[in-house]
Tab-separated table of C-alpha atoms and ligand atoms in Angstrom:
chain	number	residue	atom	x	y	z
A	184	MET	CA	10.409	56.483	1.836
A	185	ASN	CA	10.409	55.345	-1.569
A	186	SER	CA	13.371	53.581	-3.445
A	187	PRO	CA	16.382	56.567	-3.794
A	188	LEU	CA	16.662	54.807	-7.143
A	189	SER	CA	13.620	55.589	-8.772
A	190	THR	CA	12.997	58.416	-10.941
A	191	ALA	CA	10.054	59.361	-12.875
A	192	LEU	CA	9.335	62.087	-15.572
A	193	ILE	CA	5.421	62.735	-15.464
A	194	SER	CA	4.911	65.682	-17.252
A	195	ARG	CA	6.980	67.894	-14.576
A	196	SER	CA	8.211	71.039	-17.166
A	197	GLN	CA	4.970	71.057	-18.676
A	198	ASN	CA	3.345	72.112	-15.368
A	199	PRO	CA	2.695	75.618	-15.811
A	200	SER	CA	2.416	76.294	-11.946
A	201	LEU	CA	5.989	75.095	-12.092
A	202	SER	CA	7.685	77.266	-15.023
A	203	LYS	CA	6.111	80.535	-13.852
A	204	LEU	CA	7.495	83.284	-12.240
A	205	GLU	CA	10.880	82.307	-11.122
A	206	THR	CA	11.749	85.751	-10.205
A	207	SER	CA	9.882	88.689	-11.143
A	208	PRO	CA	11.909	91.951	-12.153
A	209	SER	CA	12.582	94.321	-9.387
A	210	PRO	CA	14.233	97.393	-8.493
A	211	TYR	CA	17.318	95.684	-6.620
A	212	LEU	CA	18.469	94.275	-9.647
A	213	ASP	CA	22.157	94.888	-10.361
A	214	ASN	CA	22.233	94.341	-13.797
A	215	ARG	CA	26.443	93.988	-13.411
A	216	VAL	CA	25.675	90.340	-12.387
A	217	THR	CA	24.747	88.805	-15.811
A	218	LYS	CA	23.517	85.555	-16.124
A	219	SER	CA	21.385	83.431	-19.277
A	220	HIS	CA	18.008	83.023	-18.569
A	221	ARG	CA	17.334	80.322	-21.022
A	222	GLY	CA	13.731	79.118	-21.683
A	223	ASN	CA	12.807	75.807	-20.797
A	224	GLN	CA	11.130	74.637	-23.961
A	225	ARG	CA	12.968	72.079	-24.884
A	226	THR	CA	11.213	68.553	-25.439
A	227	ARG	CA	11.570	65.527	-22.942
A	228	SER	CA	13.572	63.728	-25.985
A	229	GLN	CA	15.844	66.650	-26.101
A	230	THR	CA	16.556	67.116	-22.703
A	231	ALA	CA	17.501	63.470	-22.533
A	232	ARG	CA	19.564	63.530	-25.319
A	233	ALA	CA	21.408	66.460	-23.893
A	234	ARG	CA	21.801	64.263	-20.540
A	235	LEU	CA	23.256	61.410	-22.537
A	236	GLN	CA	25.831	63.602	-24.605
A	237	THR	CA	26.965	65.188	-21.552
A	238	LYS	CA	27.402	62.044	-19.621
A	239	ARG	CA	29.086	60.395	-22.918
A	240	HIS	CA	31.284	63.444	-23.131
A	241	LEU	CA	32.103	63.150	-19.049
A	242	ALA	CA	32.995	59.629	-19.368
A	243	ALA	CA	35.378	60.105	-22.343
A	244	LEU	CA	37.243	63.228	-20.551
A	245	ALA	CA	37.361	60.738	-17.620
A	246	GLY	CA	39.123	57.981	-19.626
A	247	GLY	CA	41.531	60.565	-21.094
A	248	ILE	CA	42.938	62.015	-17.602
A	249	HIS	CA	42.969	57.997	-16.146
A	250	GLU	CA	39.989	57.762	-14.061
A	251	PRO	CA	38.849	54.871	-15.573
A	252	GLU	CA	36.609	53.948	-12.605
A	253	LEU	CA	34.646	56.939	-13.088
A	254	ALA	CA	34.546	56.617	-16.893
A	255	ASP	CA	33.102	53.130	-15.954
A	256	LYS	CA	30.735	54.233	-13.358
A	257	LEU	CA	29.531	57.211	-15.731
A	258	GLN	CA	29.375	54.552	-18.518
A	259	ARG	CA	26.969	52.228	-16.333
A	260	CYS	CA	24.733	54.930	-15.122
A	261	HIS	CA	21.476	54.739	-15.871
A	262	SER	CA	22.284	52.426	-18.958
A	263	ARG	CA	19.422	50.222	-18.363
A	264	LEU	CA	16.516	51.348	-17.197
A	265	SER	CA	13.299	49.759	-16.023
A	266	VAL	CA	10.313	52.187	-17.558
A	267	LEU	CA	6.855	52.033	-16.074
A	268	THR	CA	4.755	53.081	-19.032
A	269	CYS	CA	0.935	53.422	-20.429
A	270	GLY	CA	2.716	53.587	-23.828
A	271	ARG	CA	1.639	57.400	-23.773
A	272	HIS	CA	3.298	58.413	-20.549
A	273	ILE	CA	5.929	57.617	-18.820
A	274	ALA	CA	5.267	57.043	-14.670
A	275	GLN	CA	8.651	55.856	-13.503
A	276	ILE	CA	11.989	55.159	-14.450
A	277	VAL	CA	14.417	53.179	-12.224
A	278	PRO	CA	17.728	52.562	-13.481
A	279	ASN	CA	20.036	49.638	-12.817
A	280	PHE	CA	22.763	51.454	-11.517
A	281	THR	CA	23.721	55.163	-10.690
A	282	CYS	CA	27.067	56.580	-10.708
A	283	GLU	CA	26.449	59.211	-7.841
A	284	PHE	CA	29.215	61.325	-9.572
A	285	ARG	CA	28.273	65.088	-9.085
A	286	LEU	CA	28.474	65.828	-12.339
A	287	CYS	CA	26.595	63.179	-13.641
A	288	PRO	CA	23.233	64.696	-15.337
A	289	ASP	CA	20.997	62.084	-14.016
A	290	CYS	CA	22.084	61.731	-10.686
A	291	SER	CA	22.165	65.400	-10.174
A	292	ARG	CA	18.693	65.647	-11.101
A	293	ARG	CA	18.052	63.131	-8.551
A	294	ARG	CA	19.965	64.999	-6.022
A	295	SER	CA	18.281	68.251	-7.003
A	296	ARG	CA	14.753	66.671	-6.211
A	297	LYS	CA	16.096	65.290	-2.955
A	298	LEU	CA	17.343	68.696	-1.678
A	299	GLN	CA	13.688	70.268	-3.018
A	300	ASN	CA	11.894	67.344	-1.075
A	301	LYS	CA	13.800	68.237	1.656
A	302	TYR	CA	13.947	71.833	2.112
A	303	LEU	CA	10.669	73.071	0.643
A	304	PRO	CA	8.293	71.900	3.448
A	305	ALA	CA	10.779	73.577	6.089
A	306	MET	CA	11.072	76.696	4.188
A	307	ARG	CA	7.131	76.970	3.689
A	308	ALA	CA	6.660	76.358	7.420
A	309	PHE	CA	9.703	78.667	8.161
A	310	LEU	CA	7.828	81.472	6.272
A	311	ARG	CA	4.536	80.667	8.361
A	312	HIS	CA	6.144	80.703	11.755
A	313	HIS	CA	8.244	83.838	11.138
A	314	HIS	CA	7.510	87.550	10.169
A	315	VAL	CA	9.888	87.181	7.237
A	316	LYS	CA	10.158	87.541	3.486
A	317	PRO	CA	12.354	85.312	1.001
A	318	VAL	CA	14.788	87.131	-1.142
A	319	HIS	CA	17.515	85.578	-3.337
A	320	LEU	CA	20.625	86.919	-2.944
A	321	VAL	CA	23.648	86.242	-5.065
A	322	LEU	CA	26.990	87.318	-4.065
A	323	THR	CA	30.124	87.089	-6.207
A	324	GLN	CA	33.944	87.706	-6.026
A	325	THR	CA	36.492	89.139	-8.122
A	326	HIS	CA	38.216	87.000	-10.847
A	327	GLN	CA	41.733	85.666	-9.546
A	328	PRO	CA	44.413	83.418	-10.954
A	329	GLU	CA	43.601	80.460	-8.350
A	330	THR	CA	42.271	76.938	-8.736
A	331	ARG	CA	38.490	75.831	-8.411
A	332	LYS	CA	39.091	75.042	-4.678
A	333	GLN	CA	40.658	78.340	-3.963
A	334	SER	CA	37.767	80.138	-5.341
A	335	ALA	CA	35.165	78.195	-3.337
A	336	LYS	CA	37.082	78.701	-0.267
A	337	ARG	CA	37.428	82.167	-0.799
A	338	ILE	CA	33.655	82.725	-1.247
A	339	LYS	CA	32.227	80.605	1.328
A	340	ASP	CA	34.780	82.348	4.246
A	341	ALA	CA	33.913	85.683	2.981
A	342	PHE	CA	30.283	84.489	3.642
A	343	THR	CA	31.395	83.222	6.947
A	344	LYS	CA	32.598	86.481	8.011
A	345	LEU	CA	29.237	88.163	6.822
A	346	GLN	CA	27.219	86.103	9.054
A	347	ARG	CA	29.103	87.448	12.033
A	348	ARG	CA	28.393	91.206	11.041
A	349	ALA	CA	25.713	92.634	12.823
A	350	PHE	CA	24.563	94.175	9.723
A	351	TRP	CA	23.620	90.487	8.475
A	352	LYS	CA	21.961	89.587	12.032
A	353	GLU	CA	19.630	92.336	12.115
A	354	PHE	CA	18.539	91.983	8.514
A	355	PHE	CA	18.435	88.031	7.880
A	356	LYS	CA	17.177	85.104	9.779
A	357	GLY	CA	18.765	82.614	7.845
A	358	GLY	CA	18.092	80.423	4.716
A	359	THR	CA	20.157	78.343	2.469
A	360	TRP	CA	23.349	78.803	0.193
A	361	SER	CA	24.545	76.982	-2.613
A	362	LEU	CA	27.725	77.255	-4.775
A	363	GLU	CA	27.649	78.206	-8.428
A	364	PHE	CA	30.638	77.628	-10.586
A	365	THR	CA	31.434	79.648	-13.278
A	366	LYS	CA	34.449	80.618	-15.556
A	367	ASP	CA	35.115	83.875	-17.643
A	368	LYS	CA	36.350	84.012	-20.757
A	369	ASN	CA	40.060	84.169	-19.778
A	370	GLY	CA	39.667	80.830	-18.171
A	371	LEU	CA	39.648	81.990	-14.662
A	372	HIS	CA	37.335	80.333	-12.124
A	373	HIS	CA	35.151	82.062	-9.828
A	374	THR	CA	32.338	81.255	-7.679
A	375	HIS	CA	28.694	83.044	-7.091
A	376	LEU	CA	27.099	82.167	-3.715
A	377	HIS	CA	23.103	81.676	-4.574
A	378	ILE	CA	21.150	82.572	-1.101
A	379	VAL	CA	17.444	82.180	-0.424
A	380	GLY	CA	17.743	84.543	2.473
A	381	PHE	CA	14.767	85.130	5.012
A	382	ARG	CA	14.984	88.730	5.252
A	383	ARG	CA	13.645	90.269	8.441
A	384	LYS	CA	12.727	93.717	7.339
A	385	PHE	CA	13.890	95.972	4.269
A	386	PHE	CA	17.351	97.640	4.335
A	387	ASP	CA	19.312	99.678	1.680
A	388	ILE	CA	20.851	97.653	-0.922
A	389	GLY	CA	23.963	100.275	-0.813
A	390	LEU	CA	24.463	98.814	2.787
A	391	LEU	CA	24.691	95.321	1.799
A	392	ARG	CA	27.197	96.053	-0.806
A	393	SER	CA	29.311	97.689	1.534
A	394	GLU	CA	29.326	94.696	4.247
A	395	TRP	CA	30.159	92.551	1.224
A	396	LEU	CA	32.765	94.466	0.115
A	397	ALA	CA	34.239	95.023	3.713
A	398	VAL	CA	34.464	90.936	4.050
A	399	THR	CA	35.947	90.259	0.123
A	400	GLY	CA	38.078	93.304	0.311
A	401	ASP	CA	37.112	93.648	-3.350
A	402	SER	CA	33.774	92.407	-4.239
A	403	HIS	CA	30.719	94.738	-3.755
A	404	VAL	CA	28.558	93.150	-6.961
A	405	LEU	CA	25.947	91.366	-5.726
A	406	ASN	CA	22.029	90.975	-6.820
A	407	LEU	CA	19.490	90.534	-4.708
A	408	LYS	CA	15.581	90.114	-5.832
A	409	PRO	CA	12.546	88.909	-3.728
A	410	ILE	CA	11.224	85.751	-4.357
A	411	LEU	CA	7.066	85.338	-4.995
A	412	ASP	CA	7.202	81.536	-5.070
A	413	ILE	CA	9.275	79.677	-2.540
A	414	ALA	CA	9.122	76.521	-4.310
A	415	ALA	CA	10.445	78.511	-7.596
A	416	GLY	CA	13.086	80.186	-5.763
A	417	LEU	CA	14.453	77.081	-3.967
A	418	ARG	CA	14.233	75.272	-7.409
A	419	GLU	CA	16.550	78.060	-8.549
A	420	VAL	CA	19.243	77.865	-6.305
A	421	VAL	CA	19.291	73.720	-6.569
A	422	LYS	CA	19.699	74.007	-9.950
A	423	TYR	CA	23.091	75.371	-9.602
A	424	VAL	CA	24.231	72.855	-7.134
A	425	SER	CA	22.924	70.002	-9.859
A	426	LYS	CA	24.350	71.639	-12.830
A	427	PRO	CA	27.537	73.350	-11.856
A	428	LEU	CA	28.846	74.366	-15.138
A	429	ASP	CA	28.027	73.928	-18.711
A	430	ILE	CA	29.454	70.541	-18.985
A	431	ARG	CA	29.297	70.190	-22.537
A	432	ARG	CA	32.139	72.783	-23.044
A	433	PHE	CA	33.833	71.102	-20.003
A	434	GLY	CA	37.907	69.900	-20.854
A	435	ALA	CA	39.992	67.431	-19.041
A	436	ASP	CA	41.465	70.207	-16.890
A	437	ASP	CA	38.102	71.065	-15.785
A	438	LEU	CA	37.514	67.917	-14.755
A	439	ARG	CA	40.585	67.535	-13.155
A	440	GLU	CA	39.690	70.869	-11.137
A	441	PHE	CA	36.254	69.475	-10.119
A	442	LEU	CA	37.803	66.080	-8.889
A	443	LYS	CA	40.035	67.983	-6.418
A	444	LEU	CA	36.718	69.328	-4.959
A	445	LYS	CA	36.116	65.773	-3.420
A	446	ASN	CA	33.660	66.523	-0.592
A	447	MET	CA	33.406	69.878	-0.349
A	448	ARG	CA	29.529	71.259	0.526
A	449	MET	CA	28.012	72.678	-2.071
A	450	PHE	CA	24.556	73.495	-0.462
A	451	GLY	CA	23.732	74.309	3.007
A	452	THR	CA	21.621	76.199	5.618
A	453	PHE	CA	22.293	79.160	8.080
A	454	GLY	CA	21.273	80.618	10.791
A	455	GLU	CA	18.062	80.069	12.339
A	456	PHE	CA	16.832	78.010	9.434
A	457	ARG	CA	19.634	75.708	10.159
A	458	ASP	CA	18.251	74.929	13.916
A	459	PHE	CA	14.792	74.996	12.362
A	460	CYS	CA	15.494	72.412	9.947
A	461	THR	CA	17.419	70.162	12.379
A	462	GLY	CA	14.066	69.289	14.462
A	463	PHE	CA	11.475	69.578	11.553
A	464	VAL	CA	9.107	67.339	10.957
A	465	PRO	CA	6.421	67.933	8.039
A	466	SER	CA	3.160	68.458	8.633
A	467	ASP	CA	0.064	67.911	6.091
A	468	ASN	CA	0.086	71.746	5.485
A	469	ASP	CA	3.961	71.884	4.514
A	470	GLY	CA	3.437	68.631	2.311
A	471	ASP	CA	0.986	70.482	-0.810
A	472	GLU	CA	3.319	71.746	-3.086
A	473	VAL	CA	5.956	68.883	-2.430
A	474	SER	CA	3.251	66.321	-3.370
A	475	GLU	CA	4.275	67.097	-7.153
A	476	LEU	CA	8.081	66.401	-6.569
A	477	GLU	CA	7.004	63.574	-4.345
A	478	SER	CA	4.955	61.830	-7.590
A	479	LEU	CA	7.895	61.562	-8.754
A	480	SER	CA	9.365	58.754	-7.043
A	481	ARG	CA	6.274	57.298	-5.909
A	482	ASP	CA	6.389	53.440	-5.908
A	483	LEU	CA	4.256	52.351	-8.951
A	484	THR	CA	3.800	48.566	-10.313
A	485	GLU	CA	3.025	47.209	-13.518
A	486	GLY	CA	-0.829	46.997	-13.721
A	487	CYS	CA	-1.028	50.463	-11.695
A	488	ALA	CA	-3.052	52.930	-13.583
A	489	CYS	CA	-1.301	55.539	-15.634
A	490	PRO	CA	-1.420	58.889	-13.378
A	491	LYS	CA	-2.299	60.886	-16.266
A	492	CYS	CA	-4.494	58.733	-17.836
A	493	ASN	CA	-5.727	55.785	-15.791
A	494	GLU	CA	-4.737	53.474	-18.937
A	495	PRO	CA	-2.677	50.126	-17.325
A	496	LEU	CA	1.033	50.349	-16.590
A	497	PHE	CA	3.388	47.754	-18.172
A	498	ASP	CA	7.141	47.125	-17.463
A	499	LEU	CA	9.735	47.900	-20.421
A	500	ARG	CA	12.989	47.503	-20.223
A	501	LEU	CA	14.998	49.920	-22.256
A	502	SER	CA	18.634	51.271	-22.659
A	503	SER	CA	19.527	54.809	-22.627
A	504	ASP	CA	19.348	55.223	-26.344
A	505	GLU	CA	16.086	53.264	-26.254
A	506	LEU	CA	14.261	55.786	-23.992
A	507	LEU	CA	15.438	58.491	-26.305
A	508	ARG	CA	13.750	56.902	-28.789
A	509	PHE	CA	10.469	56.111	-27.069
A	510	TYR	CA	10.482	59.749	-25.941
A	511	GLU	CA	10.840	60.812	-29.604
A	512	GLY	CA	7.944	58.393	-30.489
A	513	ILE	CA	5.522	59.792	-28.130
A	514	GLU	CA	6.399	63.363	-28.911
A	515	SER	CA	5.780	62.776	-32.472
A	516	SER	CA	2.297	60.335	-32.038
A	517	PRO	CA	-0.967	62.545	-32.294
A	518	PRO	CA	-2.840	62.845	-28.706
A	519	GLY	CA	-4.419	60.183	-27.791
A	520	LYS	CA	-2.431	57.614	-29.703
A	521	VAL	CA	-0.017	55.356	-28.255
A	522	GLY	CA	3.455	56.085	-28.978
A	523	THR	CA	5.040	52.783	-28.940
A	524	SER	CA	5.881	51.194	-32.259
B	592	LIG	ZN1	24.842	59.059	-12.679
B	593	LIG	ZN1	-1.000	57.491	-19.629
């Protein structure tokens, strides 16, 4: 495979096939689970600026709670970049250093892409081999005064119980789960479980609610919707692993709570899909949809043709602030003109 450090930003967010159809409205929608569906309309420079601000905010918080090592790592992460560009497009970005901190927006993006690269081919193959339909299921819990860790453990334990029940075994063949951390307006932590489930057949949503109530003791609130595009479905759930919370509103206590989670798993597979992944080797068929993702870490070097316009690529050494200005230059220059100055 390619260097794990390489990341690149080839017009992914502008690819219509990736932005369409996260999920479709459906009669299963349970409106009691509210989620903000913010459109992904921001420009490259805006998202880069948001990442930089998030990182500086986290570094400052880490310094404030006497975690100087973490603060230092966050400051160094992606601070110097080797950028392969034709002047108009960016083909690859290789950072000098990656902190690997879970909340780091740069490192979590990379992690999210890795998860997608790893599981999307397996999901495609699983769907081809089995007569199942993918669904996105969100399981929720009641708000209780407890730590982040206790809340996460509570919902994971309930899910383990759910999987042991006859109902679950009858209707779900497996899938993936991931944790989403949220906080209510009273400051109470709670956790959602996002599941890409491979459903064997239709069932009454009311039955699933009563099953969830049976294992949680107090929550029947869930959301179930069919996944029409498995790539979009997986990306949707991986998003929560890579972006656990609105970090701009993160305070010192939030960071402290988060650090207590240490090595807690936030993503996993279950059921027959788990076994399937163990022995899975992607074939050419499974790679189709992933090529878009893999292109993001493809090994390119100076002199290679830009994948967008065929102009030769050259290497720029930029700081994170300079990269931001570089994006702004590209975005403000008219099409066809080179955006460097
Ligand atoms: Zn990082
Ligand atoms: Zn180009």
